Short mmCIF file of C-alpha atoms in Angstrom, two decimals:
data_model
loop_
_atom_site.label_atom_id
_atom_site.label_comp_id
_atom_site.label_asym_id
_atom_site.label_seq_id
_atom_site.Cartn_x
_atom_site.Cartn_y
_atom_site.Cartn_z
CA MET C 1 -29.11 -27.09 -14.14
CA LYS C 2 -27.80 -25.37 -17.23
CA HIS C 3 -27.09 -21.67 -16.99
CA ALA C 4 -26.97 -19.09 -19.70
CA GLU C 5 -23.52 -17.91 -20.62
CA THR C 6 -24.23 -14.46 -19.26
CA ASP C 7 -25.35 -15.75 -15.84
CA GLY C 8 -23.23 -15.14 -12.80
CA LEU C 9 -20.87 -12.22 -12.31
CA GLU C 10 -18.64 -10.87 -15.02
CA VAL C 11 -16.02 -8.25 -14.27
CA ARG C 12 -14.76 -6.93 -17.58
CA ASN C 13 -11.54 -4.86 -17.68
CA ILE C 14 -12.39 -2.83 -14.60
CA THR C 15 -9.84 -0.14 -13.84
CA LYS C 16 -9.52 2.26 -10.95
CA LEU C 17 -6.66 4.69 -10.72
CA TYR C 18 -5.25 6.03 -7.46
CA PRO C 19 -2.20 8.29 -7.15
CA GLU C 20 0.08 5.37 -6.26
CA PHE C 21 -1.98 2.40 -7.22
CA MET C 22 -3.80 1.11 -10.25
CA LEU C 23 -6.38 -1.64 -10.23
CA ASP C 24 -6.99 -3.52 -13.45
CA VAL C 25 -8.93 -6.78 -13.27
CA SER C 26 -11.11 -9.09 -15.37
CA PHE C 27 -12.69 -12.31 -14.21
CA ARG C 28 -15.98 -14.12 -13.94
CA VAL C 29 -17.83 -16.02 -11.26
CA ASN C 30 -20.19 -18.71 -12.52
CA PRO C 31 -23.67 -19.13 -11.03
CA GLY C 32 -23.52 -20.91 -7.67
CA GLU C 33 -19.75 -20.81 -7.66
CA PHE C 34 -17.62 -19.90 -4.63
CA VAL C 35 -14.68 -17.81 -5.81
CA THR C 36 -12.06 -16.35 -3.50
CA LEU C 37 -10.03 -13.21 -4.14
CA VAL C 38 -6.79 -13.67 -2.28
CA GLY C 39 -3.66 -11.57 -1.98
CA PRO C 40 -1.57 -9.54 0.44
CA SER C 41 -2.89 -6.38 2.12
CA GLY C 42 -3.16 -3.51 -0.29
CA CYS C 43 -3.35 -5.69 -3.41
CA GLY C 44 -6.77 -4.32 -4.35
CA LYS C 45 -9.10 -7.12 -3.30
CA THR C 46 -11.36 -4.97 -1.14
CA THR C 47 -11.36 -2.22 -3.79
CA THR C 48 -12.51 -4.81 -6.33
CA LEU C 49 -15.28 -5.86 -3.97
CA SER C 50 -16.36 -2.25 -3.40
CA LEU C 51 -16.48 -1.68 -7.16
CA ILE C 52 -18.71 -4.72 -7.65
CA ALA C 53 -20.96 -3.66 -4.76
CA GLY C 54 -21.23 -0.16 -6.22
CA LEU C 55 -19.69 1.53 -3.17
CA LEU C 56 -16.94 2.81 -5.48
CA GLU C 57 -17.17 3.82 -9.09
CA ALA C 58 -14.81 2.29 -11.65
CA ASP C 59 -12.91 4.52 -14.08
CA GLU C 60 -13.46 2.12 -16.95
CA GLY C 61 -14.85 -1.32 -17.68
CA ALA C 62 -18.11 -3.10 -17.04
CA ILE C 63 -19.59 -5.20 -14.26
CA LEU C 64 -22.34 -7.54 -15.38
CA LEU C 65 -24.55 -9.44 -12.98
CA ASN C 66 -26.63 -12.11 -14.71
CA GLY C 67 -26.13 -10.24 -17.96
CA VAL C 68 -27.21 -6.83 -16.65
CA ASP C 69 -24.67 -3.99 -16.64
CA GLN C 70 -24.48 -2.65 -13.08
CA GLN C 71 -22.67 0.59 -13.84
CA SER C 72 -25.76 2.80 -13.74
CA VAL C 73 -27.53 0.83 -11.01
CA PRO C 74 -27.22 2.46 -7.55
CA VAL C 75 -26.02 0.29 -4.63
CA TRP C 76 -29.48 -0.07 -3.12
CA LYS C 77 -30.96 -1.38 -6.35
CA ARG C 78 -28.25 -3.97 -7.00
CA SER C 79 -29.17 -7.44 -5.84
CA ILE C 80 -25.96 -7.91 -3.85
CA GLY C 81 -25.58 -9.00 -0.23
CA ILE C 82 -22.42 -7.95 1.62
CA VAL C 83 -20.88 -9.35 4.79
CA PHE C 84 -18.35 -6.95 6.31
CA GLN C 85 -15.24 -7.65 8.32
CA ASP C 86 -16.58 -5.57 11.24
CA TYR C 87 -20.06 -7.20 10.93
CA ALA C 88 -21.78 -3.77 10.68
CA LEU C 89 -24.83 -5.00 12.59
CA PHE C 90 -27.03 -2.01 13.39
CA PRO C 91 -26.73 -1.43 17.17
CA ASN C 92 -30.06 0.40 17.31
CA MET C 93 -31.98 -2.71 16.23
CA ASN C 94 -32.33 -6.17 17.73
CA ILE C 95 -31.36 -9.35 15.87
CA SER C 96 -34.65 -9.94 14.08
CA LYS C 97 -34.87 -6.27 13.05
CA ASN C 98 -31.34 -6.49 11.67
CA ILE C 99 -32.13 -9.59 9.62
CA GLY C 100 -35.45 -8.18 8.42
CA TYR C 101 -34.00 -4.77 7.49
CA GLY C 102 -33.45 -5.59 3.82
CA LEU C 103 -36.94 -7.07 3.53
CA ARG C 104 -38.58 -4.04 5.20
CA ALA C 105 -36.71 -1.78 2.77
CA ARG C 106 -38.37 -3.78 -0.01
CA LYS C 107 -41.78 -3.26 1.66
CA ILE C 108 -42.46 -6.96 2.08
CA ASP C 109 -45.41 -8.14 4.19
CA LYS C 110 -44.63 -8.30 7.93
CA ARG C 111 -45.72 -11.91 8.31
CA ILE C 112 -43.42 -13.01 5.50
CA ILE C 113 -40.53 -11.06 7.07
CA HIS C 114 -41.19 -12.77 10.41
CA LYS C 115 -41.23 -16.20 8.77
CA ARG C 116 -38.10 -15.56 6.71
CA THR C 117 -36.22 -14.21 9.75
CA ARG C 118 -37.05 -17.40 11.68
CA GLU C 119 -35.87 -19.53 8.75
CA LEU C 120 -32.59 -17.66 8.47
CA LEU C 121 -31.92 -17.85 12.22
CA LYS C 122 -32.41 -21.60 11.94
CA LEU C 123 -30.04 -21.71 8.96
CA VAL C 124 -27.25 -20.06 10.95
CA ASN C 125 -28.02 -22.17 14.06
CA LEU C 126 -29.13 -19.25 16.23
CA SER C 127 -32.87 -20.00 16.44
CA ASN C 128 -33.27 -18.63 19.98
CA TYR C 129 -31.74 -15.26 19.21
CA PHE C 130 -34.82 -13.61 17.67
CA ASP C 131 -35.27 -10.83 20.27
CA ARG C 132 -31.71 -10.47 21.50
CA SER C 133 -29.77 -7.27 21.16
CA VAL C 134 -26.61 -7.01 19.09
CA SER C 135 -24.44 -6.20 22.13
CA GLU C 136 -25.23 -9.62 23.65
CA LEU C 137 -23.55 -11.51 20.80
CA SER C 138 -20.04 -12.93 20.54
CA GLY C 139 -17.93 -12.20 17.44
CA GLY C 140 -18.78 -15.51 15.76
CA GLU C 141 -22.50 -15.04 16.44
CA LYS C 142 -22.39 -11.51 15.08
CA GLN C 143 -20.84 -12.74 11.86
CA ARG C 144 -23.50 -15.46 11.49
CA ILE C 145 -26.24 -12.87 11.97
CA ALA C 146 -24.51 -10.60 9.45
CA LEU C 147 -24.55 -13.51 6.98
CA ALA C 148 -28.25 -14.15 7.64
CA ARG C 149 -28.99 -10.45 7.15
CA ALA C 150 -27.11 -10.35 3.83
CA LEU C 151 -28.94 -13.47 2.62
CA ALA C 152 -32.42 -12.33 3.70
CA PRO C 153 -33.34 -10.44 0.50
CA GLU C 154 -32.13 -13.45 -1.55
CA PRO C 155 -29.36 -11.57 -3.37
CA GLU C 156 -28.11 -12.71 -6.76
CA LEU C 157 -24.55 -12.28 -5.52
CA LEU C 158 -23.01 -12.59 -2.08
CA LEU C 159 -19.84 -10.66 -1.27
CA LEU C 160 -17.83 -11.47 1.84
CA ASP C 161 -15.06 -9.07 2.82
CA GLU C 162 -12.61 -10.87 5.11
CA PRO C 163 -15.52 -12.00 7.30
CA LEU C 164 -13.42 -14.17 9.60
CA SER C 165 -10.34 -12.05 10.14
CA ALA C 166 -11.55 -10.58 13.45
CA LEU C 167 -12.12 -14.03 14.98
CA ASP C 168 -9.76 -16.44 16.70
CA ALA C 169 -8.19 -19.35 14.79
CA GLN C 170 -10.40 -22.15 16.14
CA LEU C 171 -13.62 -20.26 15.48
CA ARG C 172 -12.41 -19.24 12.03
CA LYS C 173 -12.08 -22.86 11.00
CA SER C 174 -15.50 -23.94 12.21
CA LEU C 175 -17.24 -20.86 10.86
CA ARG C 176 -15.68 -21.15 7.41
CA LYS C 177 -17.07 -24.69 7.16
CA GLU C 178 -20.47 -23.33 8.11
CA ILE C 179 -20.27 -20.52 5.55
CA ARG C 180 -19.35 -22.98 2.83
CA ALA C 181 -22.18 -25.36 3.81
CA ILE C 182 -24.76 -22.55 3.74
CA GLN C 183 -23.42 -21.28 0.40
CA LYS C 184 -23.71 -24.77 -1.09
CA LYS C 185 -27.19 -25.28 0.31
CA LEU C 186 -28.49 -22.03 -1.19
CA SER C 187 -26.13 -22.26 -4.20
CA VAL C 188 -25.71 -18.49 -4.13
CA THR C 189 -22.99 -17.05 -6.37
CA THR C 190 -20.28 -15.94 -3.95
CA LEU C 191 -17.15 -13.83 -4.04
CA TYR C 192 -15.04 -14.08 -0.91
CA VAL C 193 -12.12 -11.83 -0.05
CA THR C 194 -9.34 -12.97 2.25
CA HIS C 195 -5.59 -12.61 2.79
CA ASP C 196 -5.44 -16.04 4.41
CA GLN C 197 -4.20 -18.62 1.90
CA GLU C 198 -5.38 -21.58 3.99
CA GLU C 199 -8.89 -20.15 4.01
CA ALA C 200 -8.77 -19.66 0.25
CA LEU C 201 -7.56 -23.22 -0.42
CA SER C 202 -10.12 -24.85 1.85
CA LEU C 203 -13.22 -22.87 0.84
CA SER C 204 -13.10 -22.12 -2.84
CA ASP C 205 -14.24 -23.64 -6.09
CA ARG C 206 -11.76 -21.30 -7.73
CA ILE C 207 -9.16 -18.87 -6.47
CA ILE C 208 -8.14 -15.53 -7.95
CA ILE C 209 -4.66 -14.51 -6.79
CA MET C 210 -4.15 -10.76 -6.81
CA ASN C 211 -0.98 -8.75 -6.42
CA ASN C 212 -0.45 -5.04 -6.80
CA GLY C 213 -3.82 -4.35 -8.41
CA ARG C 214 -3.53 -7.14 -10.96
CA ILE C 215 -4.53 -10.76 -11.22
CA GLU C 216 -1.60 -13.19 -11.01
CA GLN C 217 -3.54 -16.38 -11.56
CA ILE C 218 -7.04 -17.83 -11.62
CA GLY C 219 -7.54 -21.53 -10.98
CA THR C 220 -8.87 -24.25 -8.73
CA PRO C 221 -7.16 -24.58 -5.32
CA GLN C 222 -5.28 -27.63 -6.64
CA GLU C 223 -4.11 -25.77 -9.73
CA VAL C 224 -2.85 -22.69 -7.93
CA TYR C 225 -1.07 -24.82 -5.33
CA THR C 226 0.60 -27.33 -7.61
CA THR C 227 0.96 -25.30 -10.82
CA PRO C 228 1.54 -21.67 -9.90
CA ALA C 229 1.68 -19.26 -12.82
CA SER C 230 4.23 -16.93 -11.28
CA LYS C 231 6.89 -16.69 -8.59
CA PHE C 232 4.49 -14.61 -6.51
CA ALA C 233 1.72 -17.22 -6.76
CA ALA C 234 4.19 -19.98 -5.86
CA GLU C 235 5.44 -18.17 -2.77
CA PHE C 236 2.05 -16.93 -1.65
CA PHE C 237 0.66 -20.42 -1.03
CA GLY C 238 3.33 -21.60 1.38
CA ARG C 239 6.77 -23.08 1.14
CA ALA C 240 8.28 -23.81 -2.23
CA THR C 241 11.57 -24.44 -3.95
CA LEU C 242 12.23 -22.07 -6.82
CA LEU C 243 15.41 -22.53 -8.85
CA PRO C 244 16.39 -20.28 -11.76
CA ALA C 245 15.96 -22.46 -14.85
CA VAL C 246 15.92 -22.41 -18.64
CA ALA C 247 13.49 -24.60 -20.56
CA VAL C 248 15.39 -26.54 -23.23
CA SER C 249 12.90 -28.83 -24.88
CA GLN C 250 9.51 -30.30 -24.40
CA ASP C 251 7.60 -33.38 -25.49
CA ASP C 252 4.24 -34.83 -24.45
CA GLN C 253 5.59 -36.41 -21.30
CA SER C 254 7.84 -33.79 -19.85
CA CYS C 255 9.60 -30.49 -20.18
CA ARG C 256 13.39 -30.54 -19.90
CA VAL C 257 15.13 -27.70 -18.08
CA ASN C 258 18.69 -26.68 -17.30
CA LEU C 259 19.76 -24.86 -14.20
CA PRO C 260 22.17 -22.19 -15.52
CA ASP C 261 23.39 -21.05 -12.09
CA ILE C 262 24.64 -24.50 -11.28
CA ASN C 263 27.63 -25.97 -12.98
CA LEU C 264 26.09 -29.36 -13.77
CA GLN C 265 25.55 -31.29 -16.97
CA THR C 266 22.37 -32.88 -15.61
CA HIS C 267 18.98 -32.00 -17.01
CA PHE C 268 15.96 -31.74 -14.80
CA PHE C 269 12.45 -32.68 -15.82
CA CYS C 270 9.07 -31.27 -15.03
CA ARG C 271 5.46 -31.51 -16.15
CA PRO C 272 4.93 -30.43 -19.76
CA TRP C 273 4.27 -26.76 -19.96
CA THR C 274 0.76 -26.03 -21.11
CA GLN C 275 1.74 -23.13 -23.32
CA LYS C 276 4.33 -25.15 -25.27
CA GLN C 277 3.12 -23.98 -28.67
CA THR C 278 4.18 -20.45 -27.90
CA MET C 279 7.08 -21.36 -25.74
CA PHE C 280 9.82 -22.26 -28.18
CA ALA C 281 8.55 -20.12 -31.00
CA ALA C 282 8.44 -16.95 -28.98
CA SER C 283 11.28 -14.87 -27.64
CA PRO C 284 14.06 -16.43 -25.56
CA ASP C 285 12.48 -14.64 -22.59
CA MET C 286 9.75 -17.22 -22.55
CA GLN C 287 12.29 -19.96 -21.96
CA ARG C 288 13.78 -18.37 -18.87
CA GLY C 289 12.02 -19.03 -15.61
CA LEU C 290 12.00 -21.12 -12.47
CA LEU C 291 11.90 -24.79 -11.63
CA PHE C 292 9.28 -25.21 -8.92
CA PHE C 293 8.20 -27.93 -6.49
CA ARG C 294 6.49 -28.14 -3.10
CA PRO C 295 8.25 -29.61 -0.06
CA GLU C 296 5.46 -32.18 0.43
CA ASP C 297 6.34 -33.77 -2.93
CA THR C 298 9.94 -34.48 -1.99
CA ALA C 299 11.53 -37.61 -0.59
CA ILE C 300 14.80 -37.58 1.33
CA ILE C 301 17.19 -40.45 0.88
CA ASP C 302 20.52 -41.33 2.34
CA GLU C 303 23.23 -39.98 0.05
CA GLU C 304 25.37 -43.13 0.37
CA SER C 305 22.58 -45.55 -0.52
CA ILE C 306 22.13 -44.24 -4.06
CA MET C 307 25.77 -43.58 -4.86
CA GLY C 308 25.12 -40.72 -7.25
CA GLU C 309 22.66 -42.67 -9.37
CA THR C 310 19.53 -41.19 -10.86
CA THR C 311 16.06 -42.69 -10.87
CA PRO C 312 13.99 -42.49 -14.07
CA GLY C 313 11.01 -40.18 -13.70
CA TYR C 314 12.59 -38.43 -10.74
CA ASN C 315 14.82 -35.41 -10.33
CA THR C 316 17.63 -36.16 -7.95
CA PHE C 317 19.44 -33.45 -6.04
CA HIS C 318 22.69 -35.00 -4.82
CA GLY C 319 24.87 -33.60 -2.11
CA ALA C 320 22.42 -31.36 -0.28
CA LYS C 321 23.02 -30.38 3.32
CA VAL C 322 20.45 -29.65 6.02
CA ILE C 323 20.83 -26.04 7.20
CA GLY C 324 17.67 -25.57 9.22
CA TYR C 325 14.28 -27.00 10.08
CA GLU C 326 10.87 -26.07 11.36
CA TYR C 327 8.59 -28.52 13.15
CA SER C 328 5.00 -28.50 11.89
CA GLY C 329 3.36 -31.30 13.88
CA ALA C 330 3.04 -33.64 10.91
CA GLY C 331 6.79 -33.55 10.35
CA TYR C 332 9.70 -31.24 9.67
CA TYR C 333 10.04 -28.62 6.96
CA ILE C 334 13.71 -28.71 6.19
CA ASP C 335 15.84 -26.08 4.51
CA ALA C 336 18.64 -27.71 2.57
CA LEU C 337 21.54 -26.10 0.75
CA TRP C 338 22.36 -27.55 -2.65
CA HIS C 339 24.97 -25.87 -4.87
CA ASN C 340 24.30 -22.59 -3.06
CA CYS C 341 20.59 -22.87 -3.74
CA ARG C 342 18.00 -23.23 -1.00
CA LEU C 343 15.71 -26.25 -1.30
CA SER C 344 12.60 -26.63 0.80
CA VAL C 345 11.85 -30.26 1.62
CA PHE C 346 9.59 -32.18 3.97
CA SER C 347 10.59 -35.04 6.21
CA ARG C 348 8.51 -37.01 8.69
CA SER C 349 11.60 -37.82 10.72
CA PHE C 350 14.04 -35.43 12.29
CA LEU C 351 17.29 -34.58 10.53
CA SER C 352 19.91 -32.60 12.38
CA GLU C 353 21.66 -29.62 10.85
CA GLY C 354 24.68 -30.56 8.76
CA THR C 355 23.31 -33.95 7.65
CA ASN C 356 24.14 -34.80 4.05
CA ILE C 357 21.10 -35.85 2.08
CA ALA C 358 19.93 -36.52 -1.46
CA ILE C 359 16.51 -35.30 -2.48
CA LEU C 360 14.19 -37.07 -4.89
CA VAL C 361 11.32 -35.20 -6.53
CA PRO C 362 9.00 -36.88 -9.06
CA ALA C 363 9.21 -35.03 -12.38
CA SER C 364 5.41 -35.01 -12.44
CA ASP C 365 5.40 -32.87 -9.28
CA CYS C 366 7.83 -30.30 -10.66
CA CYS C 367 6.74 -27.50 -12.91
CA PHE C 368 8.38 -24.77 -14.91
CA ILE C 369 7.29 -21.18 -14.26
CA SER C 370 8.15 -18.91 -17.15
CA GLU C 371 9.57 -15.54 -16.19
CA ASN C 372 7.24 -13.95 -18.68
CA HIS C 373 4.16 -15.74 -17.41
CA GLU C 374 1.66 -13.78 -19.41
CA MET D 1 -33.62 37.26 14.86
CA VAL D 2 -34.37 33.53 14.63
CA GLY D 3 -31.78 33.36 11.85
CA ALA D 4 -29.22 35.14 14.02
CA HIS D 5 -29.78 32.67 16.87
CA ALA D 6 -29.43 29.78 14.45
CA ILE D 7 -26.12 31.14 13.18
CA ILE D 8 -24.77 31.75 16.70
CA THR D 9 -25.65 28.24 17.88
CA LEU D 10 -24.67 26.40 14.68
CA PRO D 11 -20.96 25.94 15.59
CA PHE D 12 -21.95 24.33 18.88
CA ILE D 13 -24.16 21.79 17.12
CA LEU D 14 -21.51 21.09 14.46
CA ARG D 15 -18.86 20.67 17.18
CA SER D 16 -20.84 17.89 18.74
CA VAL D 17 -22.30 16.21 15.63
CA LEU D 18 -19.34 16.27 13.22
CA PRO D 19 -16.92 14.16 15.27
CA ALA D 20 -19.68 11.61 15.85
CA LEU D 21 -20.34 11.54 12.12
CA GLN D 22 -16.65 11.09 11.37
CA ASN D 23 -16.36 8.29 13.92
CA MET D 24 -19.30 6.38 12.49
CA ARG D 25 -18.02 3.34 10.64
CA PRO D 26 -18.74 3.62 6.91
CA SER D 27 -19.72 -0.04 6.83
CA TYR D 28 -23.04 0.80 8.57
CA THR D 29 -24.06 3.05 5.73
CA ALA D 30 -22.71 0.59 3.14
CA ALA D 31 -24.57 -2.29 4.79
CA SER D 32 -27.84 -0.37 4.81
CA LEU D 33 -27.50 0.66 1.16
CA SER D 34 -26.53 -2.84 0.06
CA LEU D 35 -29.61 -4.23 1.82
CA GLY D 36 -31.79 -2.17 -0.48
CA ALA D 37 -32.47 0.91 1.65
CA GLY D 38 -32.14 4.17 -0.29
CA PRO D 39 -30.16 7.17 1.03
CA ALA D 40 -33.20 8.69 2.81
CA ARG D 41 -34.15 5.48 4.58
CA THR D 42 -30.50 4.88 5.46
CA PHE D 43 -30.30 8.37 6.99
CA PHE D 44 -33.46 8.09 9.08
CA SER D 45 -33.19 4.43 10.16
CA ILE D 46 -29.44 4.05 10.60
CA GLU D 47 -27.38 7.24 10.58
CA LEU D 48 -29.65 9.57 12.56
CA PRO D 49 -30.37 7.06 15.37
CA MET D 50 -26.63 6.47 15.69
CA LEU D 51 -25.96 10.20 15.92
CA LYS D 52 -28.80 10.65 18.43
CA ASN D 53 -26.64 11.41 21.46
CA ALA D 54 -24.50 13.88 19.56
CA VAL D 55 -27.57 15.64 18.19
CA ILE D 56 -29.12 15.91 21.66
CA SER D 57 -25.90 17.27 23.20
CA GLY D 58 -25.67 19.81 20.42
CA ALA D 59 -29.29 20.79 20.95
CA VAL D 60 -28.73 21.29 24.70
CA PHE D 61 -25.87 23.69 23.99
CA ALA D 62 -27.87 25.47 21.35
CA VAL D 63 -30.86 26.00 23.63
CA ALA D 64 -28.65 27.18 26.50
CA ILE D 65 -26.98 29.75 24.30
CA SER D 66 -30.17 30.85 22.59
CA LEU D 67 -32.00 31.31 25.91
CA GLY D 68 -29.32 33.56 27.40
CA GLU D 69 -28.43 35.40 24.18
CA ILE D 70 -28.87 39.20 24.38
CA ASN D 71 -26.40 41.02 22.14
CA ALA D 72 -27.76 39.98 18.76
CA THR D 73 -31.32 40.10 20.09
CA LEU D 74 -30.90 43.70 21.25
CA MET D 75 -29.74 44.78 17.85
CA LEU D 76 -32.00 42.70 15.62
CA ALA D 77 -35.27 42.06 17.46
CA ALA D 78 -38.38 43.88 16.32
CA GLU D 79 -40.01 46.10 18.94
CA GLN D 80 -42.80 43.68 19.78
CA THR D 81 -40.41 40.68 20.14
CA ILE D 82 -39.37 40.16 23.72
CA THR D 83 -37.03 37.40 24.89
CA ILE D 84 -36.41 36.66 28.57
CA PRO D 85 -32.90 38.24 28.69
CA LEU D 86 -34.32 41.26 26.86
CA LEU D 87 -37.15 41.57 29.35
CA LEU D 88 -34.63 41.27 32.21
CA TYR D 89 -32.54 44.02 30.66
CA ARG D 90 -35.51 46.32 30.27
CA LEU D 91 -36.82 45.63 33.80
CA ILE D 92 -33.40 46.38 35.30
CA GLY D 93 -33.18 49.47 33.10
CA SER D 94 -36.43 50.72 34.58
CA TYR D 95 -35.29 49.94 38.19
CA ASN D 96 -38.00 47.29 38.53
CA PHE D 97 -35.78 44.92 40.52
CA TYR D 98 -38.53 42.72 42.01
CA ALA D 99 -39.97 41.90 38.59
CA ALA D 100 -36.42 41.36 37.28
CA CYS D 101 -35.75 38.85 40.07
CA ALA D 102 -38.97 37.02 39.22
CA VAL D 103 -38.06 36.84 35.52
CA GLY D 104 -34.53 35.70 36.44
CA THR D 105 -35.98 32.92 38.57
CA LEU D 106 -38.20 31.95 35.66
CA LEU D 107 -35.14 31.73 33.40
CA ILE D 108 -33.31 29.54 35.88
CA LEU D 109 -36.31 27.22 36.23
CA LEU D 110 -36.80 27.05 32.49
CA CYS D 111 -33.14 26.14 31.88
CA THR D 112 -33.11 23.52 34.64
CA GLY D 113 -36.36 22.05 33.34
CA LEU D 114 -35.09 21.86 29.76
CA PHE D 115 -31.76 20.30 30.72
CA SER D 116 -33.51 17.67 32.81
CA LEU D 117 -35.82 16.92 29.92
CA PHE D 118 -32.86 16.48 27.55
CA GLU D 119 -31.06 14.21 29.99
CA TYR D 120 -34.23 12.17 30.34
CA LEU D 121 -34.60 11.97 26.56
CA ARG D 122 -30.97 10.93 26.09
CA ASP D 123 -31.54 7.91 28.36
CA LYS D 124 -34.94 7.08 26.93
CA LEU D 125 -34.38 7.26 23.19
#
């Protein structure tokens, strides 16, 4: 189905100033899309959500939902469903009353409310819970009821504020699958807030990485994981190697970088930088940055077997030494020291500390992060 | 006089209701508003029922104080207005001890009855 350009949620230069914190964000969520706002505690994700919901008022900017400016619309007239971290199920009402609350507020016929409540209970797999009281529910059940309640008035936008953070790890995984399945089934435009990077990667169509009140990067889970836009984005999504680098030249196949901290004549290669037009024309600042790769993209080879040779299409880090490891189940995340730089590599087999290794990384899995990433 | 009683008992009601109000999670109100209920509906269907116990406790205190109050009543009450403590005071003043005892008993019964009723309501509501 084709949507109008104005459909979905558009957050346009929203700012909110606090004494020690300033929020300044712009992004959009397309109709039916599942977008996750992710970042460390205090980065402004929940504030952003509250601004969209209308629970807080922005200092400047506009929030448009399906083309309609929401600034002058009070919370109770916005078509937005919210699921809270603490569920916020009303303890003075039973389950069906909780789910039907939004429909009663809209003065909808009782029979329709009854029917819709039954449908929603079926949707969240709690069909037998119609008359139960809130206190009888477990945490996971409460959150499913909270989701059903938020969806009951068929909102144009669904906001979820760290809905799984109060639950245990096992339940979190199964419930996030369920949330995603329900969201896909109803194709409701959704904005999800979490500080859990794994949750963000597994759930989202797109991810918005926030830090310190600003957006660091917006992209698909694959993009933000393999091509981070900043040091923060690279480090936020797990282990990474980040080496101070200077971009020297670039063609269609690759971008060539030098590592100034290391006294080597060798060049290293990475994926072509997407902003190459501006890169070499602009200030020298744009050429300074970091060489980045993920440990999963590395291969460890025996130093003696390659005798200092290089492999075309690969970056080779000769003479690295294992200085520590962490077992992850699937294998070992190894910290290696190479010319006083720390490299993070992955190995399926165990390597003891002090082992000399060479590390191979395909140039296509390396990328250059400019210091001045804007 | 009614105004005076209201002022005297107000701090007792605030003492009991305010902490309950402060302890109420803001997400309840936010959830109600986001579900399309306006501020009035949110107050009567969500906030007030949640504050019920605090309101009842406050009311019990207020009634207890209002029933036994004499100082303000003595000064402010119109001649034809008679409260139980005032009646007691006048009866004792006129050495009518038997009648005073009867009125005192009435006061005790009234208080006990009201407190029981409140306790019953607190469990029921």
